[in-house]
Amino acid sequence: MKRTVAVIVTLLILCPLALISYRVLILGYPLFPAAPQKVWQLSFDARVGGETVSGSLEAGLPSIHQGLAVLGETIGDGSLEFTLRSDGSNRIAAWSGRPDPDGTLITYRSTFRIPAGRSAPPPGASAYPSGVTEDLQRSAETIVADILRLPPAERLAVLATRISHAAQDRDPIVQNLIRTLGGETAFLTLLHAAALPSFAVEGLSLSEGSYGNTIRWIEVWTGSSWLRLAPETGAFYQQSALLLPLTHGNVPAIQSHGFDVTDIRWTLSRQVVSQWGLQYDRIGKSNRLLDQWSLFRLPQEFQGTFRILILVPLGALMICILRNIIGFPTFGIFMPVLMALAFRNTGLLYGIGIFATVLLVGFAARNSLEKLRLLLVPRLSVMVTLVIICFTVFALIGNRLDLRAFMAIGLLPFVILTMAIERFFVITEEEGVKEALRTAAGSAAVASLTYAIVQFEPLQLTFFVYPELLLMVMALQLLIGRYTGYRLSEFLRFRSLRRTRA
């Protein structure tokens, strides 16, 4: 039997460990889903007007193709029509139509986070920028011919240095390339000629503040990683520098057709959002099998119930420990768990106060009913009725005093409370008032500890994301079930006997 229990417990521990490892290592779940996280909020505001019949404004938006996790978006279009389209890896928002006479305010709000350790994939084949003629391509190839044998990182360093000193460069080919194409396009042309995949990016510096203009940079693949450079100077950005890309390639971040655009403003700020929202958005957009069977797929109105329900086994485990290992006396086995669930609506202090009041009133009534010598079922029916009357009185008092906790009393487990009154009376008759009060205090203490567990939101989130942890709880319950040693309270109870033996 011991071996059977050991095998079952081992399986109950290994199965959830395997599932959690798969979720974390393969599916990218957070190891500690309740750890504090901050997200970014991006706001875009612009006022458009014009005398034309209609026009349009296009703006680049954060995209998952840029390594971001977009958690939510809100768009305000006023009287204009809004459309969203994809242009390669770019997401483009377009507002079109006829603006109001005094102008139309358009807004965009996005909440996103940057996953830790994100890295862009290696690039595919790239081409020369559009508009670069074959003569200019040959000129670029002539300029870089002497560095093609160098490693990619060294090639990039040489080109960056040459661009940074372009004004002093007396090579007529370089001067003609820069004069004809402009600094950024000339740099991209040289990078392509040097077999260094690259593209232009337009975006924002990822720091809190408001910005009226975007910035541009060039991202270059060195064979092992991406580096970012300023196109005008060839200076490298620090690896730790945070930049928010809005568009790639020749697509501008803001483009207007027929509109007079004023008061353009980008605003970036940090926010702390609910971990429930983060996990819900991440899992809700996944097509993987385990994500499809996640509790986050339940309708929102049912998720709140399971957030609490899934911790009830943990409360039962706590009762096992407190009763079998420590030796707390309680009324019944699961009565403290049910009381803890009821305390969620009344609050802990109000809940314990109501519990004590109803218990004492019920005990007084039960003591009076003893003289009538009623049968068991009718007597319990009378006690249930009395408990309901007490609940009603508390609700009316709560309404008069504007105490919502008193009005939420109806959710208390009245049947369990009735049985607790009966048990309190029996213990008083058999073992005395002191033992009955000790049992009542033990029940209240266990219910309070269970309430603290059930209300602990990080624990709720962890079990909601990884419900397989319930198998581990079951394993611990089996181990406690096999424990036949002394309770800790018994060492105190029989301490005089130990002194006598000594």
Short mmCIF file of C-alpha atoms in Angstrom, two decimals:
data_model
loop_
_atom_site.label_atom_id
_atom_site.label_comp_id
_atom_site.label_asym_id
_atom_site.label_seq_id
_atom_site.Cartn_x
_atom_site.Cartn_y
_atom_site.Cartn_z
CA MET A 1 0.00 0.00 0.00
CA LYS A 2 2.83 2.40 0.86
CA ARG A 3 4.46 1.71 -2.52
CA THR A 4 1.17 2.29 -4.35
CA VAL A 5 0.71 5.65 -2.65
CA ALA A 6 4.31 6.60 -3.45
CA VAL A 7 3.81 5.79 -7.14
CA ILE A 8 0.55 7.74 -7.32
CA VAL A 9 2.07 10.74 -5.54
CA THR A 10 5.10 10.69 -7.86
CA LEU A 11 2.87 10.64 -10.94
CA LEU A 12 0.70 13.43 -9.55
CA ILE A 13 3.82 15.58 -9.11
CA LEU A 14 5.60 14.71 -12.37
CA CYS A 15 2.58 15.25 -14.64
CA PRO A 16 2.02 18.91 -13.71
CA LEU A 17 5.78 19.55 -13.72
CA ALA A 18 5.96 18.24 -17.29
CA LEU A 19 2.98 20.33 -18.39
CA ILE A 20 4.29 23.50 -16.74
CA SER A 21 7.75 22.95 -18.26
CA TYR A 22 6.17 22.60 -21.69
CA ARG A 23 4.11 25.76 -21.23
CA VAL A 24 7.11 27.77 -20.02
CA LEU A 25 9.84 26.45 -22.34
CA ILE A 26 7.84 25.81 -25.53
CA LEU A 27 4.75 28.01 -25.37
CA GLY A 28 6.50 30.95 -23.70
CA TYR A 29 4.34 31.15 -20.56
CA PRO A 30 5.80 33.24 -17.72
CA LEU A 31 7.33 31.11 -14.96
CA PHE A 32 5.79 33.43 -12.37
CA PRO A 33 2.61 34.74 -14.04
CA ALA A 34 1.79 36.99 -11.09
CA ALA A 35 5.12 38.84 -11.10
CA PRO A 36 4.67 42.62 -11.46
CA GLN A 37 4.95 43.88 -15.03
CA LYS A 38 4.72 47.27 -16.63
CA VAL A 39 3.43 47.99 -20.09
CA TRP A 40 3.69 50.92 -22.45
CA GLN A 41 0.78 53.05 -23.59
CA LEU A 42 1.09 54.90 -26.89
CA SER A 43 -1.26 57.78 -27.72
CA PHE A 44 -1.50 59.45 -31.12
CA ASP A 45 -3.54 62.64 -31.57
CA ALA A 46 -3.92 64.82 -34.64
CA ARG A 47 -6.37 67.42 -35.86
CA VAL A 48 -7.23 67.36 -39.54
CA GLY A 49 -9.04 69.91 -41.68
CA GLY A 50 -9.06 71.23 -45.20
CA GLU A 51 -11.21 72.73 -47.86
CA THR A 52 -11.24 69.63 -50.07
CA VAL A 53 -14.30 67.45 -50.37
CA SER A 54 -12.49 64.52 -48.82
CA GLY A 55 -9.02 63.39 -47.86
CA SER A 56 -7.13 60.80 -45.86
CA LEU A 57 -4.49 60.50 -43.19
CA GLU A 58 -2.36 57.36 -42.79
CA ALA A 59 -0.31 56.51 -39.71
CA GLY A 60 1.96 53.58 -38.90
CA LEU A 61 1.00 51.55 -35.84
CA PRO A 62 2.93 49.19 -33.53
CA SER A 63 2.91 45.67 -34.94
CA ILE A 64 3.52 42.16 -33.64
CA HIS A 65 5.92 41.77 -36.58
CA GLN A 66 8.19 44.23 -34.78
CA GLY A 67 8.57 41.95 -31.74
CA LEU A 68 5.85 43.68 -29.71
CA ALA A 69 2.91 42.16 -27.86
CA VAL A 70 -0.02 44.48 -28.58
CA LEU A 71 -2.50 44.03 -25.70
CA GLY A 72 -5.23 46.43 -26.71
CA GLU A 73 -6.12 49.28 -29.03
CA THR A 74 -8.70 52.08 -29.01
CA ILE A 75 -9.37 54.26 -32.05
CA GLY A 76 -11.30 57.53 -32.28
CA ASP A 77 -12.24 58.66 -35.77
CA GLY A 78 -14.73 61.47 -35.18
CA SER A 79 -16.80 61.84 -38.36
CA LEU A 80 -14.19 60.08 -40.53
CA GLU A 81 -14.12 56.51 -41.75
CA PHE A 82 -11.43 54.28 -40.28
CA THR A 83 -9.71 51.33 -41.97
CA LEU A 84 -6.75 49.17 -40.98
CA ARG A 85 -4.52 47.48 -43.54
CA SER A 86 -1.22 45.63 -43.76
CA ASP A 87 1.66 46.70 -45.97
CA GLY A 88 4.27 43.99 -45.64
CA SER A 89 5.32 44.04 -41.99
CA ASN A 90 3.68 47.44 -41.48
CA ARG A 91 0.26 48.07 -39.95
CA ILE A 92 -1.28 51.20 -41.41
CA ALA A 93 -4.27 53.02 -39.94
CA ALA A 94 -6.18 55.22 -42.37
CA TRP A 95 -8.77 57.90 -41.57
CA SER A 96 -10.64 59.14 -44.62
CA GLY A 97 -13.64 61.28 -45.47
CA ARG A 98 -14.64 64.89 -45.10
CA PRO A 99 -13.57 66.61 -41.87
CA ASP A 100 -15.79 68.89 -39.82
CA PRO A 101 -15.66 72.62 -40.66
CA ASP A 102 -13.70 73.39 -37.50
CA GLY A 103 -11.48 70.31 -37.89
CA THR A 104 -11.75 66.72 -36.73
CA LEU A 105 -9.70 65.24 -33.89
CA ILE A 106 -8.51 61.71 -34.53
CA THR A 107 -7.01 59.59 -31.77
CA TYR A 108 -5.33 56.24 -31.35
CA ARG A 109 -4.46 54.46 -28.09
CA SER A 110 -2.40 51.30 -27.87
CA THR A 111 -1.19 49.24 -24.93
CA PHE A 112 1.78 46.99 -25.62
CA ARG A 113 4.70 45.32 -23.94
CA ILE A 114 8.13 44.30 -25.11
CA PRO A 115 8.82 40.61 -24.31
CA ALA A 116 12.06 40.01 -22.44
CA GLY A 117 14.87 38.70 -24.59
CA ARG A 118 13.08 39.42 -27.85
CA SER A 119 15.17 39.19 -30.99
CA ALA A 120 14.26 39.75 -34.61
CA PRO A 121 14.83 36.83 -37.01
CA PRO A 122 17.58 36.92 -39.64
CA PRO A 123 16.54 38.80 -42.78
CA GLY A 124 15.69 37.39 -46.16
CA ALA A 125 17.13 38.62 -49.42
CA SER A 126 17.14 42.41 -49.69
CA ALA A 127 17.25 44.70 -52.69
CA TYR A 128 18.56 48.13 -53.53
CA PRO A 129 16.29 51.00 -52.45
CA SER A 130 13.75 52.02 -55.04
CA GLY A 131 14.89 54.75 -57.42
CA VAL A 132 18.55 53.69 -57.41
CA THR A 133 19.65 53.39 -61.03
CA GLU A 134 22.05 50.75 -62.34
CA ASP A 135 24.79 53.38 -62.73
CA LEU A 136 24.46 54.33 -59.07
CA GLN A 137 24.44 50.65 -58.08
CA ARG A 138 27.72 50.13 -59.94
CA SER A 139 29.14 53.21 -58.25
CA ALA A 140 28.24 51.80 -54.83
CA GLU A 141 29.80 48.44 -55.70
CA THR A 142 33.00 50.23 -56.73
CA ILE A 143 33.14 52.08 -53.41
CA VAL A 144 32.81 48.91 -51.29
CA ALA A 145 34.88 46.60 -53.49
CA ASP A 146 37.93 46.83 -51.24
CA ILE A 147 36.07 45.79 -48.05
CA LEU A 148 34.00 42.83 -49.28
CA ARG A 149 36.51 40.33 -47.89
CA LEU A 150 36.13 41.68 -44.38
CA PRO A 151 33.73 40.08 -41.86
CA PRO A 152 30.25 41.67 -41.84
CA ALA A 153 30.78 43.55 -38.56
CA GLU A 154 34.04 45.10 -39.82
CA ARG A 155 32.45 46.00 -43.17
CA LEU A 156 29.71 47.81 -41.30
CA ALA A 157 32.22 49.65 -39.09
CA VAL A 158 34.16 50.86 -42.16
CA LEU A 159 31.02 52.08 -43.92
CA ALA A 160 29.72 53.80 -40.77
CA THR A 161 33.03 55.64 -40.39
CA ARG A 162 32.98 56.68 -44.03
CA ILE A 163 29.44 58.02 -43.78
CA SER A 164 30.28 59.93 -40.60
CA HIS A 165 33.11 61.69 -42.48
CA ALA A 166 31.22 62.05 -45.74
CA ALA A 167 31.61 65.83 -45.78
CA GLN A 168 35.41 65.46 -45.77
CA ASP A 169 35.44 62.54 -48.24
CA ARG A 170 37.04 63.76 -51.47
CA ASP A 171 36.09 60.67 -53.47
CA PRO A 172 33.91 62.07 -56.29
CA ILE A 173 31.98 58.80 -56.54
CA VAL A 174 30.95 59.01 -52.87
CA GLN A 175 30.05 62.69 -53.20
CA ASN A 176 27.96 62.03 -56.32
CA LEU A 177 26.13 59.14 -54.61
CA ILE A 178 25.26 61.22 -51.55
CA ARG A 179 24.32 64.28 -53.61
CA THR A 180 22.07 62.27 -55.93
CA LEU A 181 20.35 59.97 -53.43
CA GLY A 182 20.58 61.79 -50.12
CA GLY A 183 22.32 60.57 -47.00
CA GLU A 184 19.90 57.83 -45.91
CA THR A 185 19.31 56.25 -49.33
CA ALA A 186 23.03 56.47 -50.15
CA PHE A 187 23.85 54.67 -46.89
CA LEU A 188 21.30 51.93 -47.64
CA THR A 189 22.69 51.56 -51.16
CA LEU A 190 26.24 51.14 -49.86
CA LEU A 191 25.08 48.63 -47.24
CA HIS A 192 23.35 46.52 -49.88
CA ALA A 193 26.38 46.71 -52.17
CA ALA A 194 28.48 45.48 -49.22
CA ALA A 195 26.13 42.47 -48.79
CA LEU A 196 24.79 43.78 -45.47
CA PRO A 197 20.98 43.32 -45.29
CA SER A 198 19.43 46.53 -44.01
CA PHE A 199 16.29 48.63 -44.03
CA ALA A 200 15.14 52.05 -42.90
CA VAL A 201 12.85 52.42 -39.90
CA GLU A 202 10.74 55.33 -38.72
CA GLY A 203 9.50 55.45 -35.15
CA LEU A 204 9.90 56.97 -31.72
CA SER A 205 12.36 56.90 -28.87
CA LEU A 206 10.82 54.52 -26.34
CA SER A 207 10.83 56.79 -23.31
CA GLU A 208 8.08 58.58 -21.45
CA GLY A 209 7.14 61.91 -22.96
CA SER A 210 5.37 63.68 -25.83
CA TYR A 211 6.81 63.97 -29.33
CA GLY A 212 5.78 66.11 -32.27
CA ASN A 213 8.08 64.36 -34.75
CA THR A 214 9.29 60.85 -35.39
CA ILE A 215 12.91 59.78 -35.84
CA ARG A 216 14.52 57.57 -38.48
CA TRP A 217 17.24 54.96 -38.17
CA ILE A 218 18.72 52.09 -40.14
CA GLU A 219 18.80 48.49 -38.93
CA VAL A 220 21.63 46.33 -40.28
CA TRP A 221 22.18 42.57 -39.98
CA THR A 222 25.80 41.71 -39.14
CA GLY A 223 25.42 37.96 -39.52
CA SER A 224 24.60 37.35 -35.85
CA SER A 225 22.56 40.33 -34.65
CA TRP A 226 20.85 43.56 -35.66
CA LEU A 227 22.56 46.90 -35.13
CA ARG A 228 20.94 50.32 -35.39
CA LEU A 229 22.56 53.41 -36.87
CA ALA A 230 21.67 57.05 -37.38
CA PRO A 231 21.51 57.54 -41.19
CA GLU A 232 22.85 61.11 -41.14
CA THR A 233 25.95 60.44 -39.05
CA GLY A 234 26.54 56.69 -39.18
CA ALA A 235 26.66 56.64 -35.38
CA PHE A 236 25.61 53.41 -33.69
CA TYR A 237 22.78 53.33 -31.17
CA GLN A 238 23.56 51.62 -27.87
CA GLN A 239 22.18 48.08 -27.63
CA SER A 240 20.27 49.18 -24.53
CA ALA A 241 18.63 52.10 -26.38
CA LEU A 242 14.89 51.49 -26.66
CA LEU A 243 13.24 52.46 -29.93
CA LEU A 244 9.64 51.93 -31.01
CA PRO A 245 9.37 51.16 -34.74
CA LEU A 246 6.22 52.35 -36.50
CA THR A 247 7.03 51.66 -40.17
CA HIS A 248 9.75 49.88 -42.14
CA GLY A 249 11.12 50.63 -45.58
CA ASN A 250 9.92 53.57 -47.61
CA VAL A 251 6.55 53.77 -45.84
CA PRO A 252 6.31 57.05 -43.89
CA ALA A 253 4.93 57.01 -40.35
CA ILE A 254 2.53 59.88 -41.20
CA GLN A 255 1.14 60.54 -44.67
CA SER A 256 -1.67 62.95 -45.57
CA HIS A 257 -3.63 63.24 -48.81
CA GLY A 258 -5.78 66.35 -49.07
CA PHE A 259 -5.85 67.10 -45.34
CA ASP A 260 -4.27 69.97 -43.46
CA VAL A 261 -2.81 68.17 -40.44
CA THR A 262 -2.04 70.13 -37.29
CA ASP A 263 -1.27 69.37 -33.65
CA ILE A 264 0.32 65.98 -34.29
CA ARG A 265 1.36 64.51 -30.97
CA TRP A 266 2.76 61.12 -29.97
CA THR A 267 2.74 60.38 -26.23
CA LEU A 268 4.40 57.43 -24.51
CA SER A 269 3.80 56.49 -20.88
CA ARG A 270 4.33 53.50 -18.60
CA GLN A 271 1.38 51.77 -16.97
CA VAL A 272 0.78 48.90 -14.59
CA VAL A 273 -2.07 46.77 -15.90
CA SER A 274 -3.91 43.82 -14.44
CA GLN A 275 -2.04 40.54 -14.81
CA TRP A 276 -5.39 39.00 -15.68
CA GLY A 277 -5.59 41.25 -18.71
CA LEU A 278 -2.05 40.40 -19.81
CA GLN A 279 -2.58 36.66 -19.63
CA TYR A 280 -6.08 36.85 -21.13
CA ASP A 281 -4.85 38.77 -24.18
CA ARG A 282 -1.81 36.55 -24.68
CA ILE A 283 -3.64 33.23 -24.44
CA GLY A 284 -6.77 34.48 -26.19
CA LYS A 285 -4.79 35.16 -29.38
CA SER A 286 -3.02 31.78 -29.43
CA ASN A 287 -4.03 28.81 -31.57
CA ARG A 288 -1.99 26.20 -29.67
CA LEU A 289 -3.85 23.20 -28.26
CA LEU A 290 -3.13 23.88 -24.57
CA ASP A 291 -4.09 27.53 -25.03
CA GLN A 292 -7.33 26.48 -26.70
CA TRP A 293 -8.17 24.49 -23.55
CA SER A 294 -7.12 27.23 -21.13
CA LEU A 295 -9.48 28.56 -18.46
CA PHE A 296 -8.94 31.97 -20.04
CA ARG A 297 -11.08 30.72 -22.94
CA LEU A 298 -14.13 30.61 -20.68
CA PRO A 299 -16.63 33.47 -21.02
CA GLN A 300 -15.72 36.41 -18.80
CA GLU A 301 -18.81 35.99 -16.61
CA PHE A 302 -17.68 32.48 -15.59
CA GLN A 303 -13.98 33.18 -15.14
CA GLY A 304 -14.54 35.00 -11.85
CA THR A 305 -16.24 31.93 -10.37
CA PHE A 306 -13.42 29.59 -11.36
CA ARG A 307 -10.77 32.01 -10.11
CA ILE A 308 -12.09 31.29 -6.61
CA LEU A 309 -13.30 27.73 -7.11
CA ILE A 310 -9.90 26.53 -8.28
CA LEU A 311 -8.38 27.52 -4.92
CA VAL A 312 -10.92 25.56 -2.85
CA PRO A 313 -8.72 22.40 -2.99
CA LEU A 314 -5.88 24.51 -1.61
CA GLY A 315 -8.16 25.55 1.25
CA ALA A 316 -9.02 21.88 1.80
CA LEU A 317 -5.27 21.12 1.92
CA MET A 318 -4.87 23.84 4.55
CA ILE A 319 -7.62 22.23 6.64
CA CYS A 320 -5.86 18.85 6.34
CA ILE A 321 -2.65 20.40 7.66
CA LEU A 322 -4.33 22.37 10.45
CA ARG A 323 -6.48 19.45 11.63
CA ASN A 324 -4.23 16.42 11.09
CA ILE A 325 -0.76 17.89 11.57
CA ILE A 326 -1.30 20.80 13.96
CA GLY A 327 -4.52 19.71 15.63
CA PHE A 328 -6.92 22.65 15.21
CA PRO A 329 -10.46 21.71 16.31
CA THR A 330 -13.22 22.69 13.84
CA PHE A 331 -16.94 22.22 13.31
CA GLY A 332 -17.00 19.63 10.57
CA ILE A 333 -14.39 19.15 7.88
CA PHE A 334 -15.20 21.61 5.10
CA MET A 335 -17.30 24.10 7.02
CA PRO A 336 -14.31 26.55 7.34
CA VAL A 337 -13.80 26.48 3.54
CA LEU A 338 -17.44 27.35 2.90
CA MET A 339 -17.28 30.08 5.53
CA ALA A 340 -14.14 31.50 3.90
CA LEU A 341 -15.93 31.67 0.54
CA ALA A 342 -18.81 33.50 2.21
CA PHE A 343 -16.39 35.95 3.86
CA ARG A 344 -15.43 37.16 0.36
CA ASN A 345 -18.75 39.01 0.22
CA THR A 346 -19.09 40.12 3.82
CA GLY A 347 -15.44 40.84 4.55
CA LEU A 348 -13.41 38.95 7.14
CA LEU A 349 -14.21 41.01 10.25
CA TYR A 350 -17.91 41.41 9.48
CA GLY A 351 -18.11 37.75 8.52
CA ILE A 352 -16.59 36.50 11.77
CA GLY A 353 -18.80 38.87 13.76
CA ILE A 354 -21.94 37.63 11.99
CA PHE A 355 -20.81 34.03 12.42
CA ALA A 356 -20.31 34.51 16.18
CA THR A 357 -23.63 36.33 16.62
CA VAL A 358 -25.69 33.74 14.74
CA LEU A 359 -23.88 30.93 16.58
CA LEU A 360 -24.70 32.40 19.99
CA VAL A 361 -28.33 33.19 19.09
CA GLY A 362 -28.70 29.74 17.61
CA PHE A 363 -27.19 28.11 20.69
CA ALA A 364 -29.63 29.93 22.96
CA ALA A 365 -32.55 28.82 20.78
CA ARG A 366 -31.22 25.26 20.58
CA ASN A 367 -30.93 25.14 24.35
CA SER A 368 -34.59 26.16 24.63
CA LEU A 369 -35.70 23.59 22.03
CA GLU A 370 -34.07 20.83 24.07
CA LYS A 371 -36.88 21.13 26.63
CA LEU A 372 -39.50 20.47 23.91
CA ARG A 373 -37.89 17.11 23.04
CA LEU A 374 -38.40 17.47 19.27
CA LEU A 375 -37.33 14.85 16.75
CA LEU A 376 -34.05 15.47 14.86
CA VAL A 377 -35.38 16.57 11.46
CA PRO A 378 -38.08 18.96 12.77
CA ARG A 379 -35.58 20.39 15.24
CA LEU A 380 -33.05 21.08 12.48
CA SER A 381 -35.83 22.60 10.35
CA VAL A 382 -36.62 25.02 13.17
CA MET A 383 -32.92 25.90 13.45
CA VAL A 384 -32.65 26.53 9.69
CA THR A 385 -35.66 28.84 9.92
CA LEU A 386 -34.08 30.68 12.84
CA VAL A 387 -30.81 31.13 10.94
CA ILE A 388 -32.69 32.55 7.94
CA ILE A 389 -34.54 34.95 10.28
CA CYS A 390 -31.18 36.10 11.66
CA PHE A 391 -29.92 36.68 8.11
CA THR A 392 -33.03 38.71 7.32
CA VAL A 393 -32.61 40.89 10.41
CA PHE A 394 -28.96 41.52 9.55
CA ALA A 395 -29.93 42.48 5.99
CA LEU A 396 -32.54 44.97 7.23
CA ILE A 397 -30.07 46.49 9.69
CA GLY A 398 -27.47 46.71 6.94
CA ASN A 399 -29.94 48.52 4.70
CA ARG A 400 -30.75 51.07 7.40
CA LEU A 401 -27.09 51.64 8.28
CA ASP A 402 -25.86 51.40 4.67
CA LEU A 403 -23.63 48.42 5.54
CA ARG A 404 -23.39 46.37 2.37
CA ALA A 405 -21.58 43.55 4.19
CA PHE A 406 -24.70 42.88 6.27
CA MET A 407 -26.84 42.71 3.13
CA ALA A 408 -24.44 40.18 1.54
CA ILE A 409 -25.02 37.82 4.45
CA GLY A 410 -27.46 35.71 2.43
CA LEU A 411 -24.51 34.05 0.74
CA LEU A 412 -23.35 32.49 4.01
CA PRO A 413 -23.82 28.69 4.00
CA PHE A 414 -26.88 28.63 6.24
CA VAL A 415 -27.19 24.82 6.27
CA ILE A 416 -23.56 24.44 7.40
CA LEU A 417 -24.11 27.17 9.99
CA THR A 418 -27.16 25.30 11.28
CA MET A 419 -25.10 22.13 11.68
CA ALA A 420 -22.39 24.17 13.44
CA ILE A 421 -24.99 25.35 15.98
CA GLU A 422 -26.07 21.75 16.56
CA ARG A 423 -22.46 20.64 16.93
CA PHE A 424 -21.71 23.54 19.31
CA PHE A 425 -24.62 22.46 21.52
CA VAL A 426 -23.53 18.79 21.54
CA ILE A 427 -19.92 19.68 22.48
CA THR A 428 -21.20 21.95 25.26
CA GLU A 429 -23.31 19.12 26.67
CA GLU A 430 -20.60 16.46 26.39
CA GLU A 431 -17.32 18.32 27.00
CA GLY A 432 -18.27 21.69 28.43
CA VAL A 433 -18.51 25.29 27.29
CA LYS A 434 -14.74 25.76 27.25
CA GLU A 435 -14.20 23.01 24.67
CA ALA A 436 -17.12 24.30 22.57
CA LEU A 437 -15.68 27.81 22.52
CA ARG A 438 -12.25 26.40 21.66
CA THR A 439 -13.75 24.54 18.70
CA ALA A 440 -15.59 27.67 17.55
CA ALA A 441 -12.39 29.70 17.78
CA GLY A 442 -10.51 26.99 15.84
CA SER A 443 -13.15 27.04 13.10
CA ALA A 444 -12.94 30.84 12.85
CA ALA A 445 -9.12 30.72 12.71
CA VAL A 446 -9.09 28.06 9.97
CA ALA A 447 -11.74 29.97 8.01
CA SER A 448 -9.64 33.15 8.29
CA LEU A 449 -6.49 31.41 7.00
CA THR A 450 -8.45 29.84 4.15
CA TYR A 451 -9.97 33.24 3.35
CA ALA A 452 -6.48 34.75 3.10
CA ILE A 453 -5.47 32.01 0.65
CA VAL A 454 -8.58 32.34 -1.50
CA GLN A 455 -8.25 36.14 -1.65
CA PHE A 456 -4.55 36.14 -2.60
CA GLU A 457 -4.72 37.27 -6.23
CA PRO A 458 -1.20 36.16 -7.32
CA LEU A 459 -2.11 32.65 -6.18
CA GLN A 460 -5.42 32.87 -8.05
CA LEU A 461 -3.61 33.83 -11.23
CA THR A 462 -0.95 31.12 -10.88
CA PHE A 463 -3.52 28.34 -10.45
CA PHE A 464 -5.72 29.83 -13.19
CA VAL A 465 -2.82 29.81 -15.66
CA TYR A 466 -1.54 26.41 -14.47
CA PRO A 467 -4.62 24.44 -13.30
CA GLU A 468 -2.49 21.27 -13.39
CA LEU A 469 -1.09 22.44 -10.04
CA LEU A 470 -4.25 20.91 -8.54
CA LEU A 471 -2.66 17.51 -9.14
CA MET A 472 0.22 18.56 -6.88
CA VAL A 473 -2.29 19.64 -4.25
CA MET A 474 -3.89 16.21 -4.50
CA ALA A 475 -0.47 14.58 -4.05
CA LEU A 476 0.10 16.53 -0.83
CA GLN A 477 -3.37 15.59 0.39
CA LEU A 478 -2.54 11.90 -0.17
CA LEU A 479 0.71 12.26 1.78
CA ILE A 480 -1.08 13.91 4.69
CA GLY A 481 -3.70 11.16 4.55
CA ARG A 482 -0.97 8.60 5.22
CA TYR A 483 0.36 10.50 8.25
CA THR A 484 -0.39 8.67 11.50
CA GLY A 485 1.97 10.46 13.88
CA TYR A 486 1.27 12.85 16.72
CA ARG A 487 -0.38 16.20 16.17
CA LEU A 488 1.61 19.21 17.29
CA SER A 489 -1.12 20.21 19.73
CA GLU A 490 -0.79 16.83 21.46
CA PHE A 491 2.79 17.61 22.45
CA LEU A 492 1.39 20.54 24.42
CA ARG A 493 -1.55 18.52 25.72
CA PHE A 494 0.64 15.74 27.14
CA ARG A 495 3.65 17.82 28.15
CA SER A 496 3.04 17.01 31.83
CA LEU A 497 3.30 13.30 31.01
CA ARG A 498 6.66 13.87 29.36
CA ARG A 499 7.93 15.70 32.46
CA THR A 500 6.75 12.81 34.64
CA ARG A 501 8.70 10.28 32.56
CA ALA A 502 11.77 12.47 32.67
#
